[in-house]
Tab-separated table of C-alpha atoms in Angstrom:
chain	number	residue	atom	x	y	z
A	8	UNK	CA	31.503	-12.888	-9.160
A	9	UNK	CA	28.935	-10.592	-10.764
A	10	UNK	CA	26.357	-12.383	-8.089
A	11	UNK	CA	28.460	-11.632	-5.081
A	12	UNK	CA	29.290	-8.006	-5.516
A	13	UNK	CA	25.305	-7.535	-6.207
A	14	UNK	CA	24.609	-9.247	-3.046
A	15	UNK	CA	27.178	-7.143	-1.246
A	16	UNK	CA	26.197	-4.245	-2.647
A	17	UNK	CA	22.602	-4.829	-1.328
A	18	UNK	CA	24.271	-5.401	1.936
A	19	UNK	CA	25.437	-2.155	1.944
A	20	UNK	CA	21.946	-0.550	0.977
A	21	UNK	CA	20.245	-3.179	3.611
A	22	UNK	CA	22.475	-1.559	5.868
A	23	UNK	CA	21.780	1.817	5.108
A	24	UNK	CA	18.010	1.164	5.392
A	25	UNK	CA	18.715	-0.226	8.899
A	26	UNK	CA	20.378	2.621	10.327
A	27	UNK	CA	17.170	4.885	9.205
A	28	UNK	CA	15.011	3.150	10.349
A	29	UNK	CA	15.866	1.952	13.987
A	30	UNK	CA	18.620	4.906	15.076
A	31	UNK	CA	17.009	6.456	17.713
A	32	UNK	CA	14.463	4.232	18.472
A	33	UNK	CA	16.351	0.894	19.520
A	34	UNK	CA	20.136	1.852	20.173
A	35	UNK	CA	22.592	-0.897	19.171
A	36	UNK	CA	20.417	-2.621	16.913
A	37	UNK	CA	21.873	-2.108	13.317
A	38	UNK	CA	25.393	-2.896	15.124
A	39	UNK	CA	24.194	-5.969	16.508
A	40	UNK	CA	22.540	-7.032	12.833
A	41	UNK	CA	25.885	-5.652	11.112
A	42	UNK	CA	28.909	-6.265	13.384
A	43	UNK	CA	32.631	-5.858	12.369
A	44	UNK	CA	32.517	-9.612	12.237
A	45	UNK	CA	30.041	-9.515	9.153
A	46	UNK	CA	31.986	-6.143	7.689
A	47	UNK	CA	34.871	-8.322	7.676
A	48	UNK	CA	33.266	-11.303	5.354
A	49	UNK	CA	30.776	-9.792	3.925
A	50	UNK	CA	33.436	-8.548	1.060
A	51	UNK	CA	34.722	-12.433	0.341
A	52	UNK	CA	31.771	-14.037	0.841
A	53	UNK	CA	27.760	-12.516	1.475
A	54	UNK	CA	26.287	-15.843	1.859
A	55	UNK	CA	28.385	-15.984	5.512
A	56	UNK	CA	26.992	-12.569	5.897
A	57	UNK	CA	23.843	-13.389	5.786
A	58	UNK	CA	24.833	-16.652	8.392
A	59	UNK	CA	26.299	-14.614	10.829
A	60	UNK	CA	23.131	-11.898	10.766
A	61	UNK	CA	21.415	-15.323	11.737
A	62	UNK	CA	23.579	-16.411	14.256
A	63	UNK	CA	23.388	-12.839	15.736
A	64	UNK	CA	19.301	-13.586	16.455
A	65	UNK	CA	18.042	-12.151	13.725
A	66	UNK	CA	16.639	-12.576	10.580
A	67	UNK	CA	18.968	-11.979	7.138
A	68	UNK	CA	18.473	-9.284	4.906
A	69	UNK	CA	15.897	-10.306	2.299
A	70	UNK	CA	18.698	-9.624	-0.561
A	71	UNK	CA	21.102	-11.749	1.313
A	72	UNK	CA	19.160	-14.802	1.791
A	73	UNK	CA	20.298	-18.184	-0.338
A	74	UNK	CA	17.743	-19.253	-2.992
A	75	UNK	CA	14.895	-21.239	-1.886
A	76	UNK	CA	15.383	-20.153	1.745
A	77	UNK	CA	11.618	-19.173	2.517
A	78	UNK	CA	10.987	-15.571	4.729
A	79	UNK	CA	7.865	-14.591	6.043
A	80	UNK	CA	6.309	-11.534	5.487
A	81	UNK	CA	3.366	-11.982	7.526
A	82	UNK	CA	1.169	-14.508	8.884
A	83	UNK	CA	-1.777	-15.291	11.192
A	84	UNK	CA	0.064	-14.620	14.273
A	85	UNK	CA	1.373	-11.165	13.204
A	86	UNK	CA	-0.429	-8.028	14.698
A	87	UNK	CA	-1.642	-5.566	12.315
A	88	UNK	CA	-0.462	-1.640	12.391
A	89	UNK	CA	-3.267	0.333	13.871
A	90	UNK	CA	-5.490	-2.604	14.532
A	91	UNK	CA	-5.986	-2.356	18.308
A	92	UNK	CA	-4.182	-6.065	18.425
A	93	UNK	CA	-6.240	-7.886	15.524
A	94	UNK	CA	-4.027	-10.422	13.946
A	95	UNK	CA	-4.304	-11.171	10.036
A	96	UNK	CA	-6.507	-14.242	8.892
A	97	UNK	CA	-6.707	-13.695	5.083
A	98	UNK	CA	-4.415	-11.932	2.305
A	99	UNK	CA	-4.530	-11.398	-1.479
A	100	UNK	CA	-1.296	-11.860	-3.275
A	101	UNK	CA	1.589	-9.697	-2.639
A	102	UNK	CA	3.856	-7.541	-4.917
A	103	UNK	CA	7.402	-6.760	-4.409
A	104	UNK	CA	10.201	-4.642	-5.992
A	105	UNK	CA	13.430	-4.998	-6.457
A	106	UNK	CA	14.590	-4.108	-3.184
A	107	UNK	CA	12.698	-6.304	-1.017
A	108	UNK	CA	9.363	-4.257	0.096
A	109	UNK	CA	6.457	-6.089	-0.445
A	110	UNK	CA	3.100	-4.817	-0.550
A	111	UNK	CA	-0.071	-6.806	0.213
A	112	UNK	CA	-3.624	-6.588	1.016
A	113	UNK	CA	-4.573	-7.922	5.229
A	114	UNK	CA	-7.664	-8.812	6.675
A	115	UNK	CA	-9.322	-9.647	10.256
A	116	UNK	CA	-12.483	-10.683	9.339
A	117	UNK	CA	-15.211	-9.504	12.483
A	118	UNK	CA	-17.355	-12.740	11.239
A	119	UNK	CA	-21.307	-13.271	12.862
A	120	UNK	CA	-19.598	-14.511	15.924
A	121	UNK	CA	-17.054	-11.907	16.716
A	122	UNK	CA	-17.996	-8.425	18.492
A	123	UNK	CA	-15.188	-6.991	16.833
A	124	UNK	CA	-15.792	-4.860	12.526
A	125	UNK	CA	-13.751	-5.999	10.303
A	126	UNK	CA	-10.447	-5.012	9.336
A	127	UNK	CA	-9.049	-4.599	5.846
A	128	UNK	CA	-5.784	-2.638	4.424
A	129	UNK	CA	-2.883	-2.595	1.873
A	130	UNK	CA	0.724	-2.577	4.077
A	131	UNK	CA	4.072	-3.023	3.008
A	132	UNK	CA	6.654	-4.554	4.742
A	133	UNK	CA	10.454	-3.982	4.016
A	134	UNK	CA	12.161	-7.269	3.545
A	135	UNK	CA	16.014	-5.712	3.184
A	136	UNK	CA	15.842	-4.823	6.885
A	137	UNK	CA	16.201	-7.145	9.366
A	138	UNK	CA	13.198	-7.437	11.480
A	139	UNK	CA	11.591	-4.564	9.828
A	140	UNK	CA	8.230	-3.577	11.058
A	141	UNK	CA	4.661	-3.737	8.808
A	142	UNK	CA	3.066	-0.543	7.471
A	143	UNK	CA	0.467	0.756	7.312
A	144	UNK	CA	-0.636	2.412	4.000
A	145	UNK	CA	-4.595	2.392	3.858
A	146	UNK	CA	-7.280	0.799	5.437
A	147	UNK	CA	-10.702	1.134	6.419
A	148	UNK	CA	-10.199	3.967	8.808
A	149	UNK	CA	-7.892	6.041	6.096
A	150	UNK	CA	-9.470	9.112	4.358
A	151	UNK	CA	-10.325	8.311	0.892
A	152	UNK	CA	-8.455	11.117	-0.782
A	153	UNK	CA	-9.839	14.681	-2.823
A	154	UNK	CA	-12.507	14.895	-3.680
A	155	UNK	CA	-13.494	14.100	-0.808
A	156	UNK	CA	-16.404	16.650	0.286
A	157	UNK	CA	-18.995	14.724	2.018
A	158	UNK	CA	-19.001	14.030	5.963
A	159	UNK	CA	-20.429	10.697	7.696
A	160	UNK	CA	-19.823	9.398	10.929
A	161	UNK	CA	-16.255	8.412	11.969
A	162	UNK	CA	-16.752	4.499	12.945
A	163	UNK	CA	-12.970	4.704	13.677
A	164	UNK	CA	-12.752	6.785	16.652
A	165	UNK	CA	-16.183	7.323	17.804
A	166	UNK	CA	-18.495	6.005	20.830
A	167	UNK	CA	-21.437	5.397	18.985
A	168	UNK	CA	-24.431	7.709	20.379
A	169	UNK	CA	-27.754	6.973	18.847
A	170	UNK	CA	-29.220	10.296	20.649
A	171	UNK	CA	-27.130	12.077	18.630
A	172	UNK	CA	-25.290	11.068	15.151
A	173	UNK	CA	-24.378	14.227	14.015
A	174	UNK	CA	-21.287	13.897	16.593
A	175	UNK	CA	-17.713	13.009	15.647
A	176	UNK	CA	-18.459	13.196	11.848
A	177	UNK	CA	-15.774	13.051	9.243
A	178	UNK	CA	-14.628	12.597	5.781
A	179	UNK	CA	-14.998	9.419	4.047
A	180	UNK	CA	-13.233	6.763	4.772
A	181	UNK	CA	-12.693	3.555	2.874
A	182	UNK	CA	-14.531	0.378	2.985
A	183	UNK	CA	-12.566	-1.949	0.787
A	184	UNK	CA	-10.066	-2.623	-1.229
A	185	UNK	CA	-11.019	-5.594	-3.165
A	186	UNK	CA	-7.791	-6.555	-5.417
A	187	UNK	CA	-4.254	-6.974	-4.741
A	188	UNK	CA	-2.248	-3.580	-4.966
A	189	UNK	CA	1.299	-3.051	-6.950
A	190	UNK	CA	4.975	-1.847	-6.727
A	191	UNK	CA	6.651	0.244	-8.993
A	192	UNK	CA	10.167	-1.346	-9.764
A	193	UNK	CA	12.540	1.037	-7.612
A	194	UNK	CA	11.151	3.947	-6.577
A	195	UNK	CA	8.341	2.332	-4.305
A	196	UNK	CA	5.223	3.577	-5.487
A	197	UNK	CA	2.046	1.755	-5.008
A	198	UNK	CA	-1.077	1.583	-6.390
A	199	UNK	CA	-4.220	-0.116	-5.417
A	200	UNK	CA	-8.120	-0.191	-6.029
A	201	UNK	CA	-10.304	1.161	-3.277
A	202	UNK	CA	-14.680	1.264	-2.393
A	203	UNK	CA	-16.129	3.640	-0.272
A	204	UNK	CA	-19.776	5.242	0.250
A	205	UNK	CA	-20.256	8.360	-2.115
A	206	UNK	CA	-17.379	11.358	-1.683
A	207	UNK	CA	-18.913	14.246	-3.536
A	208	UNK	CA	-22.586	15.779	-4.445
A	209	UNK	CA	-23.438	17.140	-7.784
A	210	UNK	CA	-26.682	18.081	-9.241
A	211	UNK	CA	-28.493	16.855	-5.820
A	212	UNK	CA	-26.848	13.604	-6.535
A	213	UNK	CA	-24.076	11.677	-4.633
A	214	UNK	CA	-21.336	10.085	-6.321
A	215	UNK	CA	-17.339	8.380	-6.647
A	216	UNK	CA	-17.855	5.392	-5.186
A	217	UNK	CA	-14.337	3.604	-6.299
A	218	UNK	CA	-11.743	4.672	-7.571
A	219	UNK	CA	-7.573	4.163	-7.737
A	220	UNK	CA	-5.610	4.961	-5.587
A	221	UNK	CA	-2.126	5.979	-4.813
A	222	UNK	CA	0.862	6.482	-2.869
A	223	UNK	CA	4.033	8.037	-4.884
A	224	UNK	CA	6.850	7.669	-1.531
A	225	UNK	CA	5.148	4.562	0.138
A	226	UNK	CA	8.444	4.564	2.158
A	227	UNK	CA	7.562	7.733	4.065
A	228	UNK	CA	3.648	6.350	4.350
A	229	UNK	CA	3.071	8.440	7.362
A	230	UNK	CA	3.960	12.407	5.399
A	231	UNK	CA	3.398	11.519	2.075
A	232	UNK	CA	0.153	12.345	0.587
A	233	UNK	CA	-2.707	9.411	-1.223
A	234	UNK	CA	-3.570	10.533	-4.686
A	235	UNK	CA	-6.704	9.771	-6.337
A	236	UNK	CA	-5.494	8.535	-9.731
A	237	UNK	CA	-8.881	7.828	-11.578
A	238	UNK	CA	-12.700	7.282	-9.840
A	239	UNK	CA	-15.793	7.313	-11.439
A	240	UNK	CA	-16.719	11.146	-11.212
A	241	UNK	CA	-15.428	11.986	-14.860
A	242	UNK	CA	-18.669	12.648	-15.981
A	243	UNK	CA	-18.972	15.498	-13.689
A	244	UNK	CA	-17.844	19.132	-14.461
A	245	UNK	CA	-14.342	19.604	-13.127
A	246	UNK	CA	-13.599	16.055	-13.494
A	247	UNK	CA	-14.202	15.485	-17.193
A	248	UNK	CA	-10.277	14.079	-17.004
A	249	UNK	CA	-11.390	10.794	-15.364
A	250	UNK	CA	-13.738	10.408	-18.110
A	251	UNK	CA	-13.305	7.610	-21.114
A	252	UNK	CA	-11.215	9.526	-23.387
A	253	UNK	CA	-13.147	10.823	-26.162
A	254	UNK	CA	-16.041	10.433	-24.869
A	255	UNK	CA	-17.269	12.630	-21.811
A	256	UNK	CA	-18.514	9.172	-20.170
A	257	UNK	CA	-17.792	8.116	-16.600
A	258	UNK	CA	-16.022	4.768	-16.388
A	259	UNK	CA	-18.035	2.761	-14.070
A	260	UNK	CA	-15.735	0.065	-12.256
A	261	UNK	CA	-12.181	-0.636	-12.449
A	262	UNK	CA	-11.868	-4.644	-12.612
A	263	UNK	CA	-9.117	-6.045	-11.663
A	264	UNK	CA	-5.694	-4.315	-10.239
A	265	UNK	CA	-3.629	-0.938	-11.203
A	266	UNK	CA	-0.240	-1.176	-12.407
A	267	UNK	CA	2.480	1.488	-11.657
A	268	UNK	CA	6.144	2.504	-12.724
A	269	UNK	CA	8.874	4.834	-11.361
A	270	UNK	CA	8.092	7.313	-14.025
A	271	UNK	CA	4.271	7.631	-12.125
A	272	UNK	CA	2.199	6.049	-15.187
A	273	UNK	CA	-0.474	3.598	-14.087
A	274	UNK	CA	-2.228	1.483	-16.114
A	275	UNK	CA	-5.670	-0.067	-15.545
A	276	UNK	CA	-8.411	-1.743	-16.857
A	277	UNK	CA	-12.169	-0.151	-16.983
A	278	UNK	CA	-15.846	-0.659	-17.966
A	279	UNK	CA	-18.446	1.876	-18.747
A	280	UNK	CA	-21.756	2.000	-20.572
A	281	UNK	CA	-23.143	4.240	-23.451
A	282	UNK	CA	-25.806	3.840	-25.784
A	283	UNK	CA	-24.037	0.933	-27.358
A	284	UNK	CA	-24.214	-1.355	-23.976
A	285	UNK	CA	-21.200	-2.085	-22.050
A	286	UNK	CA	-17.797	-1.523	-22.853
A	287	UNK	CA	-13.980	-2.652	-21.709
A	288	UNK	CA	-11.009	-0.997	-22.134
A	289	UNK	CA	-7.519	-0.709	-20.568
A	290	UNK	CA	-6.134	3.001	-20.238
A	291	UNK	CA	-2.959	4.721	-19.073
A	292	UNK	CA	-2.138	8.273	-17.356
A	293	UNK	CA	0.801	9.766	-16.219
A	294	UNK	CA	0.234	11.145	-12.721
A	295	UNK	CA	1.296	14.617	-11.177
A	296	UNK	CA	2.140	14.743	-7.540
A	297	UNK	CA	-1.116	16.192	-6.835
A	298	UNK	CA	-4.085	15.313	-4.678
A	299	UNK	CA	-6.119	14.263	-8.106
A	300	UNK	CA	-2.840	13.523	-9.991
């Protein structure tokens, strides 16, 4: 009993999510997912819920579905969001929270025998709608959030002119994002590790070449704002709060993946060097919903 009214109860939410997502944009298509034929059932029984979303040509509500059905998130023949058409060929593993929306890192690798770059990102994809849509949350061709001070040329959008390369420059952008990002529990926040070329000058010197990264409504991807949660500029004036606390020291790489909850902490590991050799720790910060948290 306690199963069923938490699977109709996600129905309800599922729902919800539908109608937010697609009025407007395809008309009729929550009431075709949730007819009166479903409303009617889905009170007595969810698991026929879930059957008739089915029959209705469409796939079931990820909260619905029976254990050990399987449900694809994405594959090799699923485009990726802002890719020009590029289809995925490699992942790392996913995270999901409690309501269904996964997170993963996507690639299209451009290879020696492709004309095409490569193409590498962290989406989500919302697995209590029914035939929700992949998003786009970073890639190579997003912005690496403040600081960000230094301009280089914007191999997104530009025609490449070797006459002139001071045309169509920009911010940084990223290059990769080498380790598989998280999910907060409920309030889908995500966190991931990103690499990019240098993002600020100090001292005649160019530095912050990695860094965390994060998204605190990964919902609303498109308005919300990426926050740079830690990056190796803390032993720079103004940034001395990235540093190794205690210490005034720079970490130098952040191994491995962030962790983040609803209550914005985020957790990571991190090496640096002092006049001991190398060191390891693992650290934790509570962000602000600012652009250097």
């Amino acid at each position: 009993k306690i199963q069923e009214r938490h699977l109709v109860e996600r129905i309800a939410i599922s729902k919800q999510r539908c109608k937010v997502v697609y009025d407007g944009v395809a008309a009729g298509h929550c009431s075709a997912y949730f007819g009166n034929k479903c409303d009617q059932e889905k009170n007595g029984n969810p698991k026929q819920c879930a059957d008739i979303i089915e029959s209705l040509g469409g796939q079931a509500p990820f909260a619905t579905q029976s254990v050990g059905r399987w449900t694809t998130v994405a594959n090799n023949h699923h485009v990726i969001p802002g890719s020009g058409g590029r289809v995925f060929n490699s992942y790392n593993p996913p995270s999901v929270d409690g309501n269904g929306l996964v997170v993963f890192r996507g690639r299209a690798g451009g290879g020696h025998k492709s004309d095409k770059g490569q193409v590498s990102g962290i989406y989500t994809r919302d697995m209590g709608v029914p035939n929700s849509l992949t998003v786009k949350q970073f890639d190579r061709c997003t912005a690496v959030p403040d600081p960000n001070t230094i301009k280089q040329y914007d191999h997104c959008t530009a025609t490449p002119d070797p006459n002139n390369l001071m045309l169509n420059r920009t911010n940084v952008k990223f290059n990769e994002f080498p380790s598989f990002p998280h999910i907060s529990r409920k309030q889908r926040k995500i966190a991931t590790r990103g690499m990019h070329p240098p993002v600020y000058i100090y001292d005649d010197t160019r530095g912050g070449t990695t860094g965390l990264y994060v998204n605190l409504n990964a919902e609303q991807s498109q308005t919300s704002s990426l926050i740079t949660a830690a990056n190796n500029l803390g032993h720079v004036s103004g940034f001395e709060f990235w540093s190794v606390p205690g210490t005034g020291i720079s970490t130098a790489v952040f191994p491995g993946s962030p962790s983040i909850t609803d209550d914005n902490y985020i957790a990571f590991k991190a090496n640096w060097e002092d006049t001991s050799g190398s060191n390891t720790g693992v650290f934790a910060r509570q962000l602000e919903d600012k652009k250097r948290g």
